Coordinates of C-alpha atoms in Angstrom, one line a residue:
X1 CA 0.1 0.1 -0.1
X2 CA 2.7 2.4 0.9
X3 CA 4.7 1.9 -2.2
X4 CA 1.6 2.6 -4.2
X5 CA 1.2 5.9 -2.4
X6 CA 4.8 6.7 -2.8
X7 CA 4.4 6.2 -6.6
X8 CA 1.2 8.4 -6.7
X9 CA 2.9 11.0 -5.1
X10 CA 6.1 11.0 -7.3
X11 CA 3.5 10.9 -10.4
X12 CA 1.8 14.1 -9.1
X13 CA 5.1 15.9 -8.3
X14 CA 6.2 15.3 -11.9
X15 CA 3.0 16.6 -13.2
X16 CA 3.0 19.8 -11.3
X17 CA 6.7 20.4 -11.8
X18 CA 6.1 20.1 -15.6
X19 CA 4.4 23.4 -15.4
X20 CA 7.5 25.3 -14.3
X21 CA 7.6 27.9 -11.5
X22 CA 3.6 27.9 -11.4
X23 CA 3.5 24.2 -10.9
X24 CA 6.2 24.4 -8.2
X25 CA 4.2 26.9 -6.3
X26 CA 1.0 24.8 -6.5
X27 CA 2.7 21.6 -5.6
X28 CA 4.5 23.6 -2.5
X29 CA 1.0 24.7 -1.5
X30 CA -0.3 21.3 -1.6
X31 CA 2.5 20.0 0.6
X32 CA 1.7 22.8 3.1
X33 CA -1.8 21.9 3.1
X34 CA -1.1 18.2 3.5
X35 CA 1.1 19.0 6.7
X36 CA -1.2 22.0 8.3
X37 CA -4.6 20.1 8.1
X38 CA -3.5 16.9 9.7
X39 CA -1.9 19.1 12.3
X40 CA -5.1 21.1 13.2
X41 CA -6.9 17.8 13.5
X42 CA -4.1 16.4 15.7
X43 CA -4.4 19.4 18.0
X44 CA -8.2 18.7 18.5
X45 CA -7.5 15.0 19.1
X46 CA -4.7 16.0 21.4
X47 CA -7.0 18.1 23.6
X48 CA -9.5 15.1 24.0
X49 CA -6.5 12.8 24.6
X50 CA -5.4 15.2 27.4
X51 CA -8.9 15.3 29.1
X52 CA -9.3 11.7 28.9
X53 CA -6.0 10.7 30.2
X54 CA -6.3 13.5 33.1
X55 CA -9.7 12.2 33.8
X56 CA -8.6 8.5 34.0
X57 CA -5.5 9.6 36.5
X58 CA -8.2 11.7 38.6
X59 CA -10.6 8.3 38.5
X60 CA -13.2 10.0 36.4
X61 CA -14.4 9.8 32.7
X62 CA -13.6 13.1 31.0
X63 CA -15.6 13.9 27.9
X64 CA -18.2 10.9 27.1
X65 CA -21.3 12.3 25.7
X66 CA -20.7 14.4 22.5
X67 CA -20.1 11.9 19.7
X68 CA -20.0 9.1 22.1
X69 CA -18.2 5.9 20.8
X70 CA -16.9 3.4 22.9
X71 CA -17.5 5.5 25.8
X72 CA -15.3 8.5 24.2
X73 CA -16.6 11.8 23.2
X74 CA -14.8 12.0 19.8
X75 CA -16.7 15.2 18.7
X76 CA -16.0 17.1 21.8
X77 CA -13.1 18.9 20.7
X78 CA -14.7 20.0 17.6
X79 CA -17.8 21.3 19.3
X80 CA -15.5 23.4 21.6
X81 CA -13.9 24.7 18.4
X82 CA -17.1 25.8 16.8
X83 CA -18.1 27.2 20.1
X84 CA -15.0 29.4 20.1
X85 CA -15.1 30.4 16.5
X86 CA -18.9 31.7 16.6
X87 CA -18.3 33.7 20.0
X88 CA -17.9 37.4 19.9
X89 CA -14.3 38.6 19.8
X90 CA -14.3 41.5 22.2
X91 CA -11.6 44.1 22.0
X92 CA -11.0 46.1 25.3
X93 CA -11.7 49.8 24.7
X94 CA -8.2 50.7 26.2
X95 CA -6.2 48.0 24.1
X96 CA -4.0 48.9 21.3
X97 CA -6.4 47.5 18.4
X98 CA -3.6 46.7 15.7
X99 CA -1.3 44.8 18.1
X100 CA -3.9 43.2 19.9
X101 CA -5.2 41.6 16.8
X102 CA -1.5 41.0 15.4
X103 CA -0.4 39.0 18.8
X104 CA -2.3 35.9 17.8
X105 CA -1.0 35.9 14.2
X106 CA 2.6 35.9 15.7
X107 CA 2.0 33.2 18.0
X108 CA 0.6 30.8 15.4
X109 CA 2.9 31.9 12.6
X110 CA 6.1 30.4 13.8
X111 CA 4.1 27.5 15.4
X112 CA 3.1 26.3 11.7
X113 CA 6.2 27.5 9.9
X114 CA 8.6 25.4 12.1
X115 CA 6.9 22.3 10.7
X116 CA 8.6 23.0 7.3
X117 CA 11.7 21.2 8.1
X118 CA 10.5 18.4 10.0
X119 CA 11.1 15.0 8.3
X120 CA 8.3 12.5 8.8
X121 CA 10.3 9.9 6.9
X122 CA 13.3 9.8 4.6
X123 CA 12.6 11.9 1.9
X124 CA 9.0 13.2 3.3
X125 CA 9.8 16.6 4.3
X126 CA 8.5 20.1 3.0
X127 CA 12.0 21.7 2.7
X128 CA 15.0 19.4 3.4
X129 CA 17.4 22.2 4.1
X130 CA 20.9 22.0 5.5
X131 CA 20.1 24.7 8.0
X132 CA 17.3 22.9 9.5
X133 CA 18.1 23.0 13.2
X134 CA 19.0 26.7 13.0
X135 CA 15.8 27.3 11.3
X136 CA 14.0 25.3 14.1
X137 CA 15.7 27.6 16.8
X138 CA 14.6 30.8 15.1
X139 CA 11.1 29.6 14.7
X140 CA 10.6 28.6 18.1
X141 CA 12.1 31.5 19.5
X142 CA 9.8 33.9 17.5
X143 CA 6.7 32.7 19.4
X144 CA 7.3 34.6 22.5
X145 CA 6.8 37.9 20.4
X146 CA 3.1 37.0 20.2
X147 CA 3.1 36.5 23.8
X148 CA 4.6 39.6 24.8
X149 CA 2.5 41.8 22.5
X150 CA -0.7 40.1 23.6
X151 CA 0.1 41.1 27.2
X152 CA 1.3 44.6 26.5
X153 CA -1.3 45.4 23.8
X154 CA -4.4 44.3 26.1
X155 CA -3.5 47.1 28.6
X156 CA -4.3 44.8 31.3
X157 CA -2.1 44.4 34.5
X158 CA -2.7 40.7 34.6
X159 CA -2.0 40.1 31.0
X160 CA 1.0 42.1 31.0
X161 CA 2.3 40.4 34.3
X162 CA 1.8 37.2 32.5
X163 CA 3.7 38.3 29.3
X164 CA 6.8 39.4 31.3
X165 CA 7.0 36.1 33.2
X166 CA 6.7 34.2 29.8
X167 CA 9.3 36.5 28.2
X168 CA 11.8 35.8 31.1
X169 CA 11.1 32.0 31.1
X170 CA 11.1 31.4 27.5
X171 CA 14.4 33.5 26.9
X172 CA 15.9 31.4 30.1
X173 CA 15.1 27.9 28.7
X174 CA 15.8 28.9 24.9
X175 CA 19.7 28.9 26.0
X176 CA 19.2 25.3 27.6
X177 CA 17.2 24.1 24.7
X178 CA 19.8 25.4 22.2
X179 CA 22.8 23.9 24.0
X180 CA 20.9 20.6 23.9
X181 CA 20.5 20.8 20.2
X182 CA 24.3 21.8 19.9
X183 CA 25.2 18.4 21.5
X184 CA 23.1 16.8 18.7
X185 CA 24.7 18.9 16.1
X186 CA 28.1 17.9 17.6
X187 CA 27.2 13.9 17.6
X188 CA 25.7 14.0 14.1
X189 CA 27.8 16.3 12.4
X190 CA 25.1 18.1 10.4
X191 CA 22.3 20.7 11.0
X192 CA 20.0 18.8 8.4
X193 CA 17.2 16.8 10.5
X194 CA 17.1 14.1 7.9
X195 CA 20.9 13.6 8.2
X196 CA 20.6 13.6 12.0
X197 CA 18.1 10.8 11.7
X198 CA 20.3 8.9 9.4
X199 CA 23.3 9.4 11.8
X200 CA 21.3 7.2 14.3
X201 CA 21.1 4.2 12.0
X202 CA 22.9 1.0 13.0
X203 CA 22.9 -2.6 13.8
X204 CA 22.3 -1.9 17.6
X205 CA 18.8 -0.7 17.1
X206 CA 17.8 1.9 20.0
X207 CA 21.3 1.6 21.4
X208 CA 22.4 3.6 18.4
X209 CA 20.3 6.5 19.0
X210 CA 21.4 9.7 20.6
X211 CA 19.3 9.3 23.7
X212 CA 22.0 7.1 25.2
X213 CA 25.1 8.9 25.0
X214 CA 23.3 12.4 25.2
X215 CA 21.2 11.3 28.0
X216 CA 21.5 14.6 30.0
X217 CA 20.9 16.7 26.9
X218 CA 17.9 14.4 26.2
X219 CA 16.3 14.9 29.5
X220 CA 17.0 18.7 29.5
X221 CA 15.7 19.4 26.1
X222 CA 12.5 17.8 26.8
X223 CA 11.9 19.6 30.2
X224 CA 13.1 22.8 28.6
X225 CA 10.4 22.2 25.8
X226 CA 7.7 21.9 28.4
X227 CA 9.0 25.1 29.9
X228 CA 9.1 26.8 26.4
X229 CA 5.4 26.0 25.7
X230 CA 4.3 27.2 29.0
X231 CA 2.9 24.0 30.2
X232 CA 2.6 22.8 33.6
X233 CA 4.5 22.6 35.9
X234 CA 6.0 25.6 34.2
X235 CA 2.8 27.4 33.5
X236 CA 3.5 30.7 35.3
X237 CA 2.6 32.7 32.2
X238 CA -1.1 31.4 32.5
X239 CA -1.2 30.8 36.2
X240 CA -4.9 30.8 36.7
X241 CA -4.6 30.7 40.5
X242 CA -2.4 33.7 40.4
X243 CA -3.1 36.0 37.3
X244 CA -6.5 34.7 36.3
X245 CA -5.5 33.5 32.9
X246 CA -2.2 35.1 32.0
X247 CA -1.2 36.8 28.8
X248 CA -4.6 36.1 27.1
X249 CA -6.8 37.0 29.9
X250 CA -8.5 39.6 27.5
X251 CA -9.0 37.5 24.6
X252 CA -12.1 35.6 23.6
X253 CA -13.7 33.8 20.7
X254 CA -11.7 33.0 17.5
X255 CA -8.6 35.0 18.8
X256 CA -8.2 32.7 22.2
X257 CA -8.7 29.7 19.8
X258 CA -5.6 30.9 17.8
X259 CA -3.6 31.2 20.9
X260 CA -4.9 27.7 22.2
X261 CA -4.0 26.2 18.8
X262 CA -0.6 27.6 18.7
X263 CA 0.3 26.3 22.1
X264 CA -1.0 22.8 21.2
X265 CA 0.8 22.9 18.0
X266 CA 4.1 23.7 19.8
X267 CA 3.7 20.9 22.2
X268 CA 3.3 18.3 19.1
X269 CA 6.2 20.0 17.6
X270 CA 8.4 19.6 20.6
X271 CA 7.3 15.9 20.9
X272 CA 8.3 15.3 17.2
X273 CA 11.5 16.9 17.6
X274 CA 12.5 15.2 20.8
X275 CA 11.8 11.8 18.8
X276 CA 13.7 12.9 15.9
X277 CA 16.8 14.2 17.6
X278 CA 17.1 11.6 20.4
X279 CA 14.8 8.6 19.4
X280 CA 15.8 8.0 15.7
X281 CA 12.9 9.8 14.2
X282 CA 11.4 7.2 11.9
X283 CA 13.8 4.6 12.5
X284 CA 12.5 1.1 13.9
X285 CA 13.7 0.0 17.2
X286 CA 14.2 -3.4 15.4
X287 CA 16.6 -2.1 12.8
X288 CA 19.5 -4.6 12.3
X289 CA 17.1 -7.4 13.5
X290 CA 15.1 -9.8 11.5
X291 CA 11.8 -9.0 10.3
X292 CA 9.3 -8.6 13.2
X293 CA 5.5 -8.8 13.3
X294 CA 5.8 -5.2 14.7
X295 CA 6.8 -4.0 11.2
X296 CA 5.5 -0.3 10.7
X297 CA 6.3 2.2 8.2
X298 CA 8.8 4.9 9.3
X299 CA 6.1 7.4 9.8
X300 CA 4.3 5.1 12.3
X301 CA 7.4 4.6 14.4
X302 CA 8.0 8.4 14.5
X303 CA 4.2 9.0 15.5
X304 CA 4.4 6.4 18.3
X305 CA 7.6 8.0 19.6
X306 CA 6.0 11.6 19.6
X307 CA 2.8 10.1 21.4
X308 CA 4.8 9.0 24.2
X309 CA 6.4 12.4 24.7
X310 CA 2.8 14.1 24.3
X311 CA 1.7 11.6 27.0
X312 CA 4.5 12.9 29.2
X313 CA 3.1 16.4 28.7
X314 CA -0.3 15.2 30.1
X315 CA 1.6 13.3 32.8
X316 CA 3.5 16.3 34.1
X317 CA 0.3 18.3 34.2
X318 CA -1.6 15.6 36.3
X319 CA 1.4 14.9 38.6
X320 CA 3.3 18.2 39.6
X321 CA 2.2 21.3 41.1
X322 CA 3.4 24.6 39.7
X323 CA 6.8 25.6 40.4
X324 CA 7.5 29.1 42.2
X325 CA 8.9 31.6 39.7
X326 CA 12.1 31.8 41.4
X327 CA 12.6 28.0 41.2
X328 CA 12.0 28.0 37.4
X329 CA 14.7 30.7 36.8
X330 CA 17.2 28.9 39.2
X331 CA 16.5 25.6 37.4
X332 CA 17.1 27.2 34.0
X333 CA 20.1 29.2 34.8
X334 CA 22.1 27.4 37.6
X335 CA 21.2 23.9 36.6
X336 CA 20.3 23.1 33.0
X337 CA 22.8 25.5 31.4
X338 CA 26.0 24.4 33.3
X339 CA 25.0 20.8 32.7
X340 CA 24.4 21.3 28.9
X341 CA 27.8 23.1 28.4
X342 CA 29.8 20.4 30.4
X343 CA 27.9 17.6 28.3
X344 CA 28.7 19.5 24.9
X345 CA 32.3 19.5 25.9
X346 CA 32.1 15.5 26.8
X347 CA 30.4 15.0 23.2
X348 CA 32.9 16.7 21.4
X349 CA 35.8 14.9 23.0
X350 CA 34.1 11.8 22.5
X351 CA 33.6 12.5 18.7
X352 CA 37.1 13.7 18.5
X353 CA 38.7 10.6 20.2
X354 CA 36.3 8.4 18.0
X355 CA 34.8 6.9 21.3
X356 CA 31.4 7.7 19.7
X357 CA 30.9 7.6 15.9
X358 CA 27.4 8.4 14.7
X359 CA 25.7 5.8 12.4
X360 CA 28.7 3.4 13.1

């Protein structure tokens, strides 16, 4: 089935590229829609997944009645979306109207643009650029501008306080996240995400993946990703018990839905990137062994790995109380950054001494 799909895709690509620049533009738009629409549906399903898992952890059911199939309310996230889209968007009278409306766009733009360099399988990527890792760091860093503008343009003390908290937190954990990815760069010898996955190939299966030699960076990267997306237990920017709802307290309707979509798209992105950088991406854990009854296409393995990290997001939310702000800053600056710097040096020495050879 999958070879048939691949041949159809190749045929469509050749057909559109035969029309020159216009055909290339149309083919690129088709690929963008092919990534964006499943991502939006994945966000909807992730909200349902989160509510059901947290419900089970709290010994309750979660959404049940809207679109009930097998005791699960499958249509509940779409009902919530339609409710938000049809609600009135109320702009505060004292807000800066232009920046108030621009902030959600600045939040969701980088969250979707970052997916351009994410490889779902070997050759299945929108832009297979050699500066993919650098591009990802740039895109994930830009989302904070939407948060800051939302807090400032709302002209609300609570929103502004949430924006300032978020700015300091995101800037702090971007450094640790960037250093963790530098370790991956040192180990793989490339900024290209496809090459990073290929560098983890080998006969030893999961023991060839970067999670083992870069274990401290792996842990720090994912925890920094949780902090970067303002999720519990690092959700001080949206601390409901402290500052009502944080930076988007003055937003309603479709504008609030856009912020919500951007946050969950970033969570899914971090889950995919953690799988790509440290768990072999689309590579099977049975590589190097005989054919297994668990044989899956590469994109299937990537999604299973990303689902594990998505579950960790929910698990953290259900398990840990919110950190104090000073605790979050201390963890980022005094713990994570020193550890990542030391481990980058260890990885560099190991590669230089050929103790660790990627893809060997």
